[in-house]
PDB file of C-alpha atoms in Angstrom:
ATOM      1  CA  UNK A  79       0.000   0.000   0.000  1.00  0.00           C
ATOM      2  CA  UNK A  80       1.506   2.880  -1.130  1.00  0.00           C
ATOM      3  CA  UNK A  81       1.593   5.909  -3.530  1.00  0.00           C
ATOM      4  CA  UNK A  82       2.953   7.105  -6.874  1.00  0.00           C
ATOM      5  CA  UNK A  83       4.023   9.662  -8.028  1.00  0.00           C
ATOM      6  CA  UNK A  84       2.873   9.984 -11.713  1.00  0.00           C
ATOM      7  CA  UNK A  85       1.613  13.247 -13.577  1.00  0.00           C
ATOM      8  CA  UNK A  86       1.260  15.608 -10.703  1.00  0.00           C
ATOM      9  CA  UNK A  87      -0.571  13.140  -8.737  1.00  0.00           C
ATOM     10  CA  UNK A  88       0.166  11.233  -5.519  1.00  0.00           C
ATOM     11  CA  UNK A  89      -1.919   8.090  -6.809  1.00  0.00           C
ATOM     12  CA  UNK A  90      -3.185   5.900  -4.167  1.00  0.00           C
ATOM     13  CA  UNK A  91      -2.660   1.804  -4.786  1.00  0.00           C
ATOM     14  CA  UNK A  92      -2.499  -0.814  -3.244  1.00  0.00           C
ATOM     15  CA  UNK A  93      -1.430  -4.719  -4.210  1.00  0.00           C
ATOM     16  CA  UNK A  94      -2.756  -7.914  -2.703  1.00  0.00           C
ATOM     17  CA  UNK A  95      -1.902 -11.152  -4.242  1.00  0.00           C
ATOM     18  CA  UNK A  96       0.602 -12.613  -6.739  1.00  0.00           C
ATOM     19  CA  UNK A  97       0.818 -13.450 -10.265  1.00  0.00           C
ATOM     20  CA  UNK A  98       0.017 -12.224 -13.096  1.00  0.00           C
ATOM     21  CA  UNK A  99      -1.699  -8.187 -12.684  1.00  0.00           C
ATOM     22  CA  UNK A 100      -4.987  -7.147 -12.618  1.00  0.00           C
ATOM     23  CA  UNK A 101      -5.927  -3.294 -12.100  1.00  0.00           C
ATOM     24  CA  UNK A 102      -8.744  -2.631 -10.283  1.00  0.00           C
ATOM     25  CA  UNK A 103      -9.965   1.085 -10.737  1.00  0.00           C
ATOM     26  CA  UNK A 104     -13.653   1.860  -8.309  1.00  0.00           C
ATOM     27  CA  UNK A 105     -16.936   3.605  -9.879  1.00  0.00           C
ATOM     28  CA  UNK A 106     -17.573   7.259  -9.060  1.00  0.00           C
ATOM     29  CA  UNK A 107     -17.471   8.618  -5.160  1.00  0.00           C
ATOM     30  CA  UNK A 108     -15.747   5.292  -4.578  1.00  0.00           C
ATOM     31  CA  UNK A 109     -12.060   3.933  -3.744  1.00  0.00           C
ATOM     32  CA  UNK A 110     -10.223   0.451  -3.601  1.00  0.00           C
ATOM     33  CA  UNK A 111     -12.755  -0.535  -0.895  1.00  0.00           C
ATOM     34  CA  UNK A 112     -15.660  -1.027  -3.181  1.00  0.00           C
ATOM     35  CA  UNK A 113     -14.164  -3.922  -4.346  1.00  0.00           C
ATOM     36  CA  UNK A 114     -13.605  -4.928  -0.810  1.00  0.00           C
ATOM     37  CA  UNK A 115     -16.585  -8.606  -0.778  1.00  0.00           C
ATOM     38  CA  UNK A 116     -15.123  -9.372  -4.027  1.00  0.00           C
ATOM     39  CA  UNK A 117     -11.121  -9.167  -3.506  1.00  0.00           C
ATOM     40  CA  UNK A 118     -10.122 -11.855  -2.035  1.00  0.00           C
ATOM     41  CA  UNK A 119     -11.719 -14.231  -5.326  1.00  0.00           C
ATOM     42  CA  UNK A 120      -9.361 -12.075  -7.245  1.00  0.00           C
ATOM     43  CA  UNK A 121      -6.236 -12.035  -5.435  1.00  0.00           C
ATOM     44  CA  UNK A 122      -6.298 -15.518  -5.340  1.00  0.00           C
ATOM     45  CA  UNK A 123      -5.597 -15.895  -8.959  1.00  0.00           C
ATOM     46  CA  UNK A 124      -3.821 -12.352  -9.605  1.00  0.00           C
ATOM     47  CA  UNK A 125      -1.449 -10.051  -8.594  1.00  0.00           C
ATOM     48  CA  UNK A 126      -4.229  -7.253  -7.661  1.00  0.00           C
ATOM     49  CA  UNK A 127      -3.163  -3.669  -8.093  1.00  0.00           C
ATOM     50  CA  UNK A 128      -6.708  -1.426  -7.025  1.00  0.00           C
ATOM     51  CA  UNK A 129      -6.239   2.000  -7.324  1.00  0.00           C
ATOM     52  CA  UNK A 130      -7.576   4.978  -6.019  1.00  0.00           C
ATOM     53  CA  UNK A 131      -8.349   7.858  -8.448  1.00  0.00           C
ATOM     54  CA  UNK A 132      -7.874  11.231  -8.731  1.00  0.00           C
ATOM     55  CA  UNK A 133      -9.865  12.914  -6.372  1.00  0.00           C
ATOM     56  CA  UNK A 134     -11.212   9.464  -4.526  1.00  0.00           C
ATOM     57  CA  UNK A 135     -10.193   7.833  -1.551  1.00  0.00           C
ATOM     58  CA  UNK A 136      -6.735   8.534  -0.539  1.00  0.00           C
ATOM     59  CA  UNK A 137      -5.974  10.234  -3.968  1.00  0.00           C
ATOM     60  CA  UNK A 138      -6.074  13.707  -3.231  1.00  0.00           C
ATOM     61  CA  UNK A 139      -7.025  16.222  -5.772  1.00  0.00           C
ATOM     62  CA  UNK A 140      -5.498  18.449  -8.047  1.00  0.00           C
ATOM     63  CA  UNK A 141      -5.590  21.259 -10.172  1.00  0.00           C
ATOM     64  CA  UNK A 142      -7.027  20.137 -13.526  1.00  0.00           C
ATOM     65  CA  UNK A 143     -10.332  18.948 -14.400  1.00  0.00           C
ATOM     66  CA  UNK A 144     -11.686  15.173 -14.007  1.00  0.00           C
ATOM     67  CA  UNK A 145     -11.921  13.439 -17.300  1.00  0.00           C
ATOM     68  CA  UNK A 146     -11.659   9.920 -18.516  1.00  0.00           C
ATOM     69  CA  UNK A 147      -8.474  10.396 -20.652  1.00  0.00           C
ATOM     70  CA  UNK A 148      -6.168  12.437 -18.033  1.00  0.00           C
ATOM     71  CA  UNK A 149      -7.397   9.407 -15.413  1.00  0.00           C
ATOM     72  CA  UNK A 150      -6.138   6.648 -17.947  1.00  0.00           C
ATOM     73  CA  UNK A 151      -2.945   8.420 -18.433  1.00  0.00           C
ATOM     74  CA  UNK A 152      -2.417   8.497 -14.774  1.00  0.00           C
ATOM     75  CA  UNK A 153      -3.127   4.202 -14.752  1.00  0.00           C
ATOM     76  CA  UNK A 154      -1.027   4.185 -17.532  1.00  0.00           C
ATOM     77  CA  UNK A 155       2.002   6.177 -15.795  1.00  0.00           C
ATOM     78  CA  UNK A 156       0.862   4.139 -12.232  1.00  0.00           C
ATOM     79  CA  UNK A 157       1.478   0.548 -14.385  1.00  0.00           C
ATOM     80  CA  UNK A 158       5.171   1.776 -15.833  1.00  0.00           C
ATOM     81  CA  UNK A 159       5.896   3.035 -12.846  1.00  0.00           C
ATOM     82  CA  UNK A 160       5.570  -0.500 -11.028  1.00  0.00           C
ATOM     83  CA  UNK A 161       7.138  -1.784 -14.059  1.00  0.00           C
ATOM     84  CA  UNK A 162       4.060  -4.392 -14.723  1.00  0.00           C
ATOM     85  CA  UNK A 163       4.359  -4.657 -17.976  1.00  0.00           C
ATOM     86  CA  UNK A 164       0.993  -5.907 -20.085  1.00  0.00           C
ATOM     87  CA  UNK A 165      -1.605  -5.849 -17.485  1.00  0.00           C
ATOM     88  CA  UNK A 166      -5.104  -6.773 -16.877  1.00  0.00           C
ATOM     89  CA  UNK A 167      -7.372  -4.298 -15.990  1.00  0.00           C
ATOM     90  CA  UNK A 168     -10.631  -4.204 -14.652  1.00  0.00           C
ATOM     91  CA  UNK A 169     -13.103  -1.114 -14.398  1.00  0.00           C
ATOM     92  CA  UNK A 170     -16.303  -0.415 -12.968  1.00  0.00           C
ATOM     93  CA  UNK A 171     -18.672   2.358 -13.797  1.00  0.00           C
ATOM     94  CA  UNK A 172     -16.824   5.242 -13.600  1.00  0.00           C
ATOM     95  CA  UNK A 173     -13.354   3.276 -13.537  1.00  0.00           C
ATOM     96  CA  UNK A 174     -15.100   1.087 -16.252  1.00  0.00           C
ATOM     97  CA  UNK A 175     -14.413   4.219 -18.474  1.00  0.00           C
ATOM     98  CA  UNK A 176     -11.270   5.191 -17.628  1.00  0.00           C
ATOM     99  CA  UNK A 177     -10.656   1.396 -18.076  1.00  0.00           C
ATOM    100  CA  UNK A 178     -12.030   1.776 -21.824  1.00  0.00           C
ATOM    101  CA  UNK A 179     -10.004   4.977 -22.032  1.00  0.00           C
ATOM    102  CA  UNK A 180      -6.505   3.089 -21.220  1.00  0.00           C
ATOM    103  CA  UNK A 181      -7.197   0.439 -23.744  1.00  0.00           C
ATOM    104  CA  UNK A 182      -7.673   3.186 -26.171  1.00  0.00           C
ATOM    105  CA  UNK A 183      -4.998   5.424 -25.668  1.00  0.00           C
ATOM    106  CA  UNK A 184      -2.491   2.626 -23.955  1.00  0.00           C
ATOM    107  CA  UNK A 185      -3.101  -0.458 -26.000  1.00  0.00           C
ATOM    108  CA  UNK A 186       0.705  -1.687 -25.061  1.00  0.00           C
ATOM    109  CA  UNK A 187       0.202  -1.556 -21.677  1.00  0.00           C
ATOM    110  CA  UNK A 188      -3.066  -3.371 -21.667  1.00  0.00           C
ATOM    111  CA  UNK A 189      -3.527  -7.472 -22.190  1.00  0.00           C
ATOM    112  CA  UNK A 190      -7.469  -7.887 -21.583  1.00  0.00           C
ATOM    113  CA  UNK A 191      -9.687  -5.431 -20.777  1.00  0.00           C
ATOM    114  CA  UNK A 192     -13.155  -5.963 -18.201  1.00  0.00           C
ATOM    115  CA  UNK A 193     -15.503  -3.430 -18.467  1.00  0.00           C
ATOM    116  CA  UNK A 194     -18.357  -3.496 -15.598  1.00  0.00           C
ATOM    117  CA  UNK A 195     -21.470  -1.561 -15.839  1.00  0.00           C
ATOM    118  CA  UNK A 196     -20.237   1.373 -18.238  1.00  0.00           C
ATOM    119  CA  UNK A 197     -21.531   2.381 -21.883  1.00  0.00           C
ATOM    120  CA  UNK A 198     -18.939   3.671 -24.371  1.00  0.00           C
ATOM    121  CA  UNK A 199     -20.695   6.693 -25.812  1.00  0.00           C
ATOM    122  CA  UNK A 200     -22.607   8.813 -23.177  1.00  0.00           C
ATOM    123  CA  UNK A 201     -25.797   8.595 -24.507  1.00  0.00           C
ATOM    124  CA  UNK A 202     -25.337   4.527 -23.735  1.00  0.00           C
ATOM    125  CA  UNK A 203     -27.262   5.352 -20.081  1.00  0.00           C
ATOM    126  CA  UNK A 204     -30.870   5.647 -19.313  1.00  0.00           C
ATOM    127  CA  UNK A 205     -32.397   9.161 -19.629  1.00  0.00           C
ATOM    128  CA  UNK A 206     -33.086   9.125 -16.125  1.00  0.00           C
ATOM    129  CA  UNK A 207     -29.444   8.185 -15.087  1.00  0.00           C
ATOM    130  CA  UNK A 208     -28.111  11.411 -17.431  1.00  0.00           C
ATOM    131  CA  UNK A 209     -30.473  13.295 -15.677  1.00  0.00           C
ATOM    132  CA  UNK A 210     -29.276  12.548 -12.332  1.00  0.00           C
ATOM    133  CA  UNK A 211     -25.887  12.813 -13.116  1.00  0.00           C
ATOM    134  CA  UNK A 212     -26.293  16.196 -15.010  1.00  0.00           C
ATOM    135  CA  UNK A 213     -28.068  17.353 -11.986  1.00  0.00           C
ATOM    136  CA  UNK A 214     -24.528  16.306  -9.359  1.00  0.00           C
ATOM    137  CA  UNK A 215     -23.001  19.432  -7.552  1.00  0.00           C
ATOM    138  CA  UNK A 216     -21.420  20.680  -4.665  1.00  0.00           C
ATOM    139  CA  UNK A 217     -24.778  20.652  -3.284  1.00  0.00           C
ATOM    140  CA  UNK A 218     -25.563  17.434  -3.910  1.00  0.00           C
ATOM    141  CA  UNK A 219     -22.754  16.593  -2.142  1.00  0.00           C
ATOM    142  CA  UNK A 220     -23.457  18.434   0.756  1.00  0.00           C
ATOM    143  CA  UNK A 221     -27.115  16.129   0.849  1.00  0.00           C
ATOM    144  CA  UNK A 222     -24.944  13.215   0.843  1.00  0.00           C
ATOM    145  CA  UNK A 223     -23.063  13.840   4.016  1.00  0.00           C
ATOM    146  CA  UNK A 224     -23.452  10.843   6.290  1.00  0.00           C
ATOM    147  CA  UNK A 225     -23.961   7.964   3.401  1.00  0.00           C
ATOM    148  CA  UNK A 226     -21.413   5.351   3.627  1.00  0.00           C
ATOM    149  CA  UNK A 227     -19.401   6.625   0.513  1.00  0.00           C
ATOM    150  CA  UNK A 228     -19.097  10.070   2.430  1.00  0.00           C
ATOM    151  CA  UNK A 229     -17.909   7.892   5.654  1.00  0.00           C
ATOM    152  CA  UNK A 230     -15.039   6.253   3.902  1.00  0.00           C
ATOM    153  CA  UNK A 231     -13.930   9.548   1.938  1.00  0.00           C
ATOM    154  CA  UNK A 232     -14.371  11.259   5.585  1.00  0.00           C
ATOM    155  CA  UNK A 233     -12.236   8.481   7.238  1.00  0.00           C
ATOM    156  CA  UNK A 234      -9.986   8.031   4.455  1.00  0.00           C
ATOM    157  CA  UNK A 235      -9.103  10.818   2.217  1.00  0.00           C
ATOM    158  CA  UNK A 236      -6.031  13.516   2.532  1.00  0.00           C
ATOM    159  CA  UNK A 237      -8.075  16.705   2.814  1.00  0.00           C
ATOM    160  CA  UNK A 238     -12.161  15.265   3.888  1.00  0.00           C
ATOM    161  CA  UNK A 239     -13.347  18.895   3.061  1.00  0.00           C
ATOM    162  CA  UNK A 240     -12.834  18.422  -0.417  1.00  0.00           C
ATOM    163  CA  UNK A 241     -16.200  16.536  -0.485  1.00  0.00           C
ATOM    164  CA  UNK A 242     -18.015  19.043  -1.983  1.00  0.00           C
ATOM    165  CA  UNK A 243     -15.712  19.438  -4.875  1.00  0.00           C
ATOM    166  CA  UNK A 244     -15.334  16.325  -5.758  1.00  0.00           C
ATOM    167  CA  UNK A 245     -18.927  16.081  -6.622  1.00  0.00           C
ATOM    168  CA  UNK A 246     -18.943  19.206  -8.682  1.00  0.00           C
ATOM    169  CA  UNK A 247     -15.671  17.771 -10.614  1.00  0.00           C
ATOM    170  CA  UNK A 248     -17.851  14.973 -11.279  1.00  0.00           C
ATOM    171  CA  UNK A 249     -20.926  16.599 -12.385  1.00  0.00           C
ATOM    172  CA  UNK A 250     -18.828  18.230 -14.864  1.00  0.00           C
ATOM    173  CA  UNK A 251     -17.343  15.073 -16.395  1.00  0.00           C
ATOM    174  CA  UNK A 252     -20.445  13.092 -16.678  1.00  0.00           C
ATOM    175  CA  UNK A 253     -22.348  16.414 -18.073  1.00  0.00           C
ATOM    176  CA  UNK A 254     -19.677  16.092 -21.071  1.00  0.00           C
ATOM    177  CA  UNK A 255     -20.825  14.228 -23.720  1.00  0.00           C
ATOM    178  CA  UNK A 256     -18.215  11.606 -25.792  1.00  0.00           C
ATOM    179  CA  UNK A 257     -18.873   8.564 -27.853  1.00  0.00           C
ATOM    180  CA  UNK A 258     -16.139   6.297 -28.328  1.00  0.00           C
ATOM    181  CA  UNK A 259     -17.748   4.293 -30.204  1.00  0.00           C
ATOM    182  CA  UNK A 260     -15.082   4.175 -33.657  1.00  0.00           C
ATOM    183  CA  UNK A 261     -12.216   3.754 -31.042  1.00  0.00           C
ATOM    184  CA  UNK A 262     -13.697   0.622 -28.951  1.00  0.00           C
ATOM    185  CA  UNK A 263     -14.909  -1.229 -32.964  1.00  0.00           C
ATOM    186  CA  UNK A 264     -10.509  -0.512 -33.278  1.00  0.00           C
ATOM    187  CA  UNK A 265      -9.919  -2.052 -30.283  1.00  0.00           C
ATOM    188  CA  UNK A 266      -7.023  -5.394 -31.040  1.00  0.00           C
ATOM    189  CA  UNK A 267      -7.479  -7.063 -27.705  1.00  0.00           C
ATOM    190  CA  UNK A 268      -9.849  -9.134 -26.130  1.00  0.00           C
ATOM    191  CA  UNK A 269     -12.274  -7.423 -24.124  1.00  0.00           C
ATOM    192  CA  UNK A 270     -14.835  -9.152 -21.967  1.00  0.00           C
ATOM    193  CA  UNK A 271     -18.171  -6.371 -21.341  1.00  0.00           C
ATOM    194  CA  UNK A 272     -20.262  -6.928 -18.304  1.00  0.00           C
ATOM    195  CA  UNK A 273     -23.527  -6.090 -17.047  1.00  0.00           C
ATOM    196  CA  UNK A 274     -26.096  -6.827 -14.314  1.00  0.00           C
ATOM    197  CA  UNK A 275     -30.096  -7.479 -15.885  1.00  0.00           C
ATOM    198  CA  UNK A 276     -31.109  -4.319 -14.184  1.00  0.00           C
ATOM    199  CA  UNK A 277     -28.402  -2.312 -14.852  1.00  0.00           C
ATOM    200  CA  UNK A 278     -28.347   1.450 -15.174  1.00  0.00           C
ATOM    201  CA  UNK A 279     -27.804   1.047 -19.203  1.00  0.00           C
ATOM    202  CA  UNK A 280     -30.205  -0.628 -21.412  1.00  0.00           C
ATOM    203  CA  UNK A 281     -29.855  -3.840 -22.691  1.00  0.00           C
ATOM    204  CA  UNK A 282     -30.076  -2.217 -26.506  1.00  0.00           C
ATOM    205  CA  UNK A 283     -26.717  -0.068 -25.640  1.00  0.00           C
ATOM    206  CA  UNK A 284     -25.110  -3.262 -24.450  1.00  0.00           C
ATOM    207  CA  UNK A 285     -25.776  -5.423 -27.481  1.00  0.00           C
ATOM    208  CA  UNK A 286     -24.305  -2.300 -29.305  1.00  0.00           C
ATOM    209  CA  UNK A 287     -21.312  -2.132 -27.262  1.00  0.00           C
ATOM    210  CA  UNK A 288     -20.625  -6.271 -27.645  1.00  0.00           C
ATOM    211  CA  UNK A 289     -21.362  -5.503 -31.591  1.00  0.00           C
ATOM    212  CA  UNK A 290     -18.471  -2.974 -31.457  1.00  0.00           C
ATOM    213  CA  UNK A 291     -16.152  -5.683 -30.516  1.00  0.00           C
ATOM    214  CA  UNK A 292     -17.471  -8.008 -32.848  1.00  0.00           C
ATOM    215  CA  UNK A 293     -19.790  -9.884 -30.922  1.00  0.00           C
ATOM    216  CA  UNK A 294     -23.754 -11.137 -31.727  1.00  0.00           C
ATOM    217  CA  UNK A 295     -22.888 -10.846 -35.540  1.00  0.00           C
ATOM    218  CA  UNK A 296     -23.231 -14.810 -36.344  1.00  0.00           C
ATOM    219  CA  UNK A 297     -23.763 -17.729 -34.783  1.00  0.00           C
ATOM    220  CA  UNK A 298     -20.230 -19.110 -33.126  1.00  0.00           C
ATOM    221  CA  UNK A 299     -20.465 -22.165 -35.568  1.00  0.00           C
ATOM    222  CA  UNK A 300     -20.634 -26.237 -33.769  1.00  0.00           C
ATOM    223  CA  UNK A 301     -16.815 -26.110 -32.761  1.00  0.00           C
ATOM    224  CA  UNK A 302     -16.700 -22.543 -31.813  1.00  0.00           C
ATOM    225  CA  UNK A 303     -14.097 -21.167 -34.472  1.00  0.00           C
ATOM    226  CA  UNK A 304     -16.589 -18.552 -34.995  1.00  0.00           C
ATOM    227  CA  UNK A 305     -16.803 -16.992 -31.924  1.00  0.00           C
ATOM    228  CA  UNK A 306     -15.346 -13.650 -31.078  1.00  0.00           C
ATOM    229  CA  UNK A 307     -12.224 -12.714 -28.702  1.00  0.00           C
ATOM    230  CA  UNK A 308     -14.543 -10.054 -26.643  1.00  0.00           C
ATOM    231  CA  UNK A 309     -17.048 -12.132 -24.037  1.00  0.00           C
ATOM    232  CA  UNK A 310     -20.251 -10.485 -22.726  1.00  0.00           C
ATOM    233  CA  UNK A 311     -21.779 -11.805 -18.983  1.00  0.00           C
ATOM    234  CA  UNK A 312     -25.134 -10.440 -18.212  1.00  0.00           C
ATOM    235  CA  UNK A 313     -25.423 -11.189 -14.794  1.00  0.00           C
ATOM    236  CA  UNK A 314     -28.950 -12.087 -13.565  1.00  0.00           C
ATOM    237  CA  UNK A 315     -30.717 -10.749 -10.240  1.00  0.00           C
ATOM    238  CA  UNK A 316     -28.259  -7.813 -10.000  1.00  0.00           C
ATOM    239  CA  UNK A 317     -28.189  -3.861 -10.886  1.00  0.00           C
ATOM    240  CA  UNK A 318     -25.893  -1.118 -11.343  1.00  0.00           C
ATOM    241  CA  UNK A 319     -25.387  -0.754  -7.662  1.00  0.00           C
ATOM    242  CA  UNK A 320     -24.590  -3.973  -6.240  1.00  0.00           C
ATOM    243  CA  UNK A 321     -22.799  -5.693  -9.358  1.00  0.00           C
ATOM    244  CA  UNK A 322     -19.544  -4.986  -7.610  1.00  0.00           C
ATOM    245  CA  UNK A 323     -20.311  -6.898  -4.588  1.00  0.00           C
ATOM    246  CA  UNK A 324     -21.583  -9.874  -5.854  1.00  0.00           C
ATOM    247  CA  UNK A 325     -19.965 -13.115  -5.920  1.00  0.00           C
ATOM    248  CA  UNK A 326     -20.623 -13.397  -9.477  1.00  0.00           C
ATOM    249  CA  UNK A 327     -18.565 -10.749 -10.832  1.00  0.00           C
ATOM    250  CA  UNK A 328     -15.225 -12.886 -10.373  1.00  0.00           C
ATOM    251  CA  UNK A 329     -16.920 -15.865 -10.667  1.00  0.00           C
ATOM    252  CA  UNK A 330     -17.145 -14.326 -15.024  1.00  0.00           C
ATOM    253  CA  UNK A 331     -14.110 -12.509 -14.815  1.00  0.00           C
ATOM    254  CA  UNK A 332     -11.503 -14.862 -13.637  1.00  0.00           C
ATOM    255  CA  UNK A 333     -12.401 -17.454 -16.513  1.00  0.00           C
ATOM    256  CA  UNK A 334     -11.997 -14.822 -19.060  1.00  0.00           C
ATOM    257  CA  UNK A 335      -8.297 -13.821 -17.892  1.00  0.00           C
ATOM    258  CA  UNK A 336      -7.323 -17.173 -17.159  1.00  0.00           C
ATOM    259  CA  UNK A 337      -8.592 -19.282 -20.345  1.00  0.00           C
ATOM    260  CA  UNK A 338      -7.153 -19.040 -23.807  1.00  0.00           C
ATOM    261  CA  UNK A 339      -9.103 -16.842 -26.188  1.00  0.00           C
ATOM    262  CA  UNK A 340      -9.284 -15.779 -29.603  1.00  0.00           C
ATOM    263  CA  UNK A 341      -6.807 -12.686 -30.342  1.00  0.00           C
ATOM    264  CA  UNK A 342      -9.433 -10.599 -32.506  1.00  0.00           C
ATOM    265  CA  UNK A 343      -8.794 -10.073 -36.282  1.00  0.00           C
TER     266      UNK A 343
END
């Protein structure tokens, strides 16, 4: 458990297990602890490197704004700087874009990629879910004093006033509209998508997503040759919010990082 120093940025990590790496990078409001019920199924089959991000947990801010592409530098810089080599790496919601975003811009560094719970284009979330998110300031954060993500920041982060800010940082980036949509159908590297049945993005967006990567265009074929690198799980009985926690999230991922697939064309 320690930090980094990468980009301006005293980034927060910390590394359980052994083998071969897997970055973990938390959803919005969130740090490494969010993936607290499900890391110990991880770390016992990968070196686990869970970051917090800028802004989050013990990550304190700095002077720039929040958006997806400075955070995946900042993984990017965090995984040279440990000298990992080509990683794994896992994000979920908010993390599940700057996942997408280090894939993009870092393809080198990156040896499969698990998105949880995150569209690539931000019109991929339900109209209600923009709405909420355009309407996140520092007063909303103020209203969410006392909720357990404010507890942890509270308990854990370098400067706990910074609350406030961090939820008008954040209302900013998710107000911003992107679609990533030409980058992720570019993507060479097998990618596995997942998704609870009630999750906070339609089940249209994620058949478009899995399309992207070259998935649900043909049947697989008897033997399988015709089935594509990138995976989709659609895990039943969950949603948005408690996907992280739940035993089957590794119970999908770790066969996907441990199995031989497909490199895609």
């Amino acid at each position: 458990m320690s930090y980094a120093e990468v980009n301006g940025l005293r980034l927060w990590y910390e590394v359980h297990g052994s083998g071969r790496p897997l970055v973990l990078l938390h959803g919005g409001y969130g740090a490494v602890e969010m993936f607290a019920p499900v890391l110990p199924a991880l770390a016992g089959r990968r070196r686990v490197v869970a970051v917090d991000l800028q802004g989050h947990g013990r990550t304190a801010d700095v002077d720039r704004p929040l958006r997806y592409e400075s955070m995946a530098d900042d993984v990017a810089a965090l995984i040279r700087h440990l000298g990992l080599g080509e990683t794994d790496v896992l994000g979920y919601s908010l993390g599940g874009g700057v996942a997408l975003r280090v894939a993009i811009q870092h393809p080198d560094l990156v040896r499969r990629l698990v998105v949880v719970s995150a569209p690539c284009r931000r019109q991929g979330w339900y109209p209600e879910v923009l709405a909420a998110m355009g309407a996140q300031d520092e007063r909303t954060g103020e209203r969410m004093r006392g909720t357990p993500p404010h507890e942890l920041y509270a308990r854990v982060a370098p400067r706990p006033q910074d609350w406030p800010a961090l939820w008008a940082k954040t209302g900013d980036l998710l107000r911003r509209e992107y679609d990533w949509s030409a980058e992720v159908a570019a993507l060479a590297l097998p990618t596995l998508l997942v998704f609870a049945d009630a999750d906070s993005i339609p089940v249209g967006h994620v058949a478009e997503f899995f399309g992207l990567l070259g998935g649900g265009h043909r049947d697989a074929g008897w033997d399988g040759t015709d089935r594509p690198a990138s995976r989709l799980a659609v895990l039943p009985g969950l949603t948005h919010y408690d996907i992280v926690a739940s035993p089957a999230l590794p119970a999908a991922v770790i066969p996907f990082l441990t199995t031989q697939v497909r490199e895609p064309a």
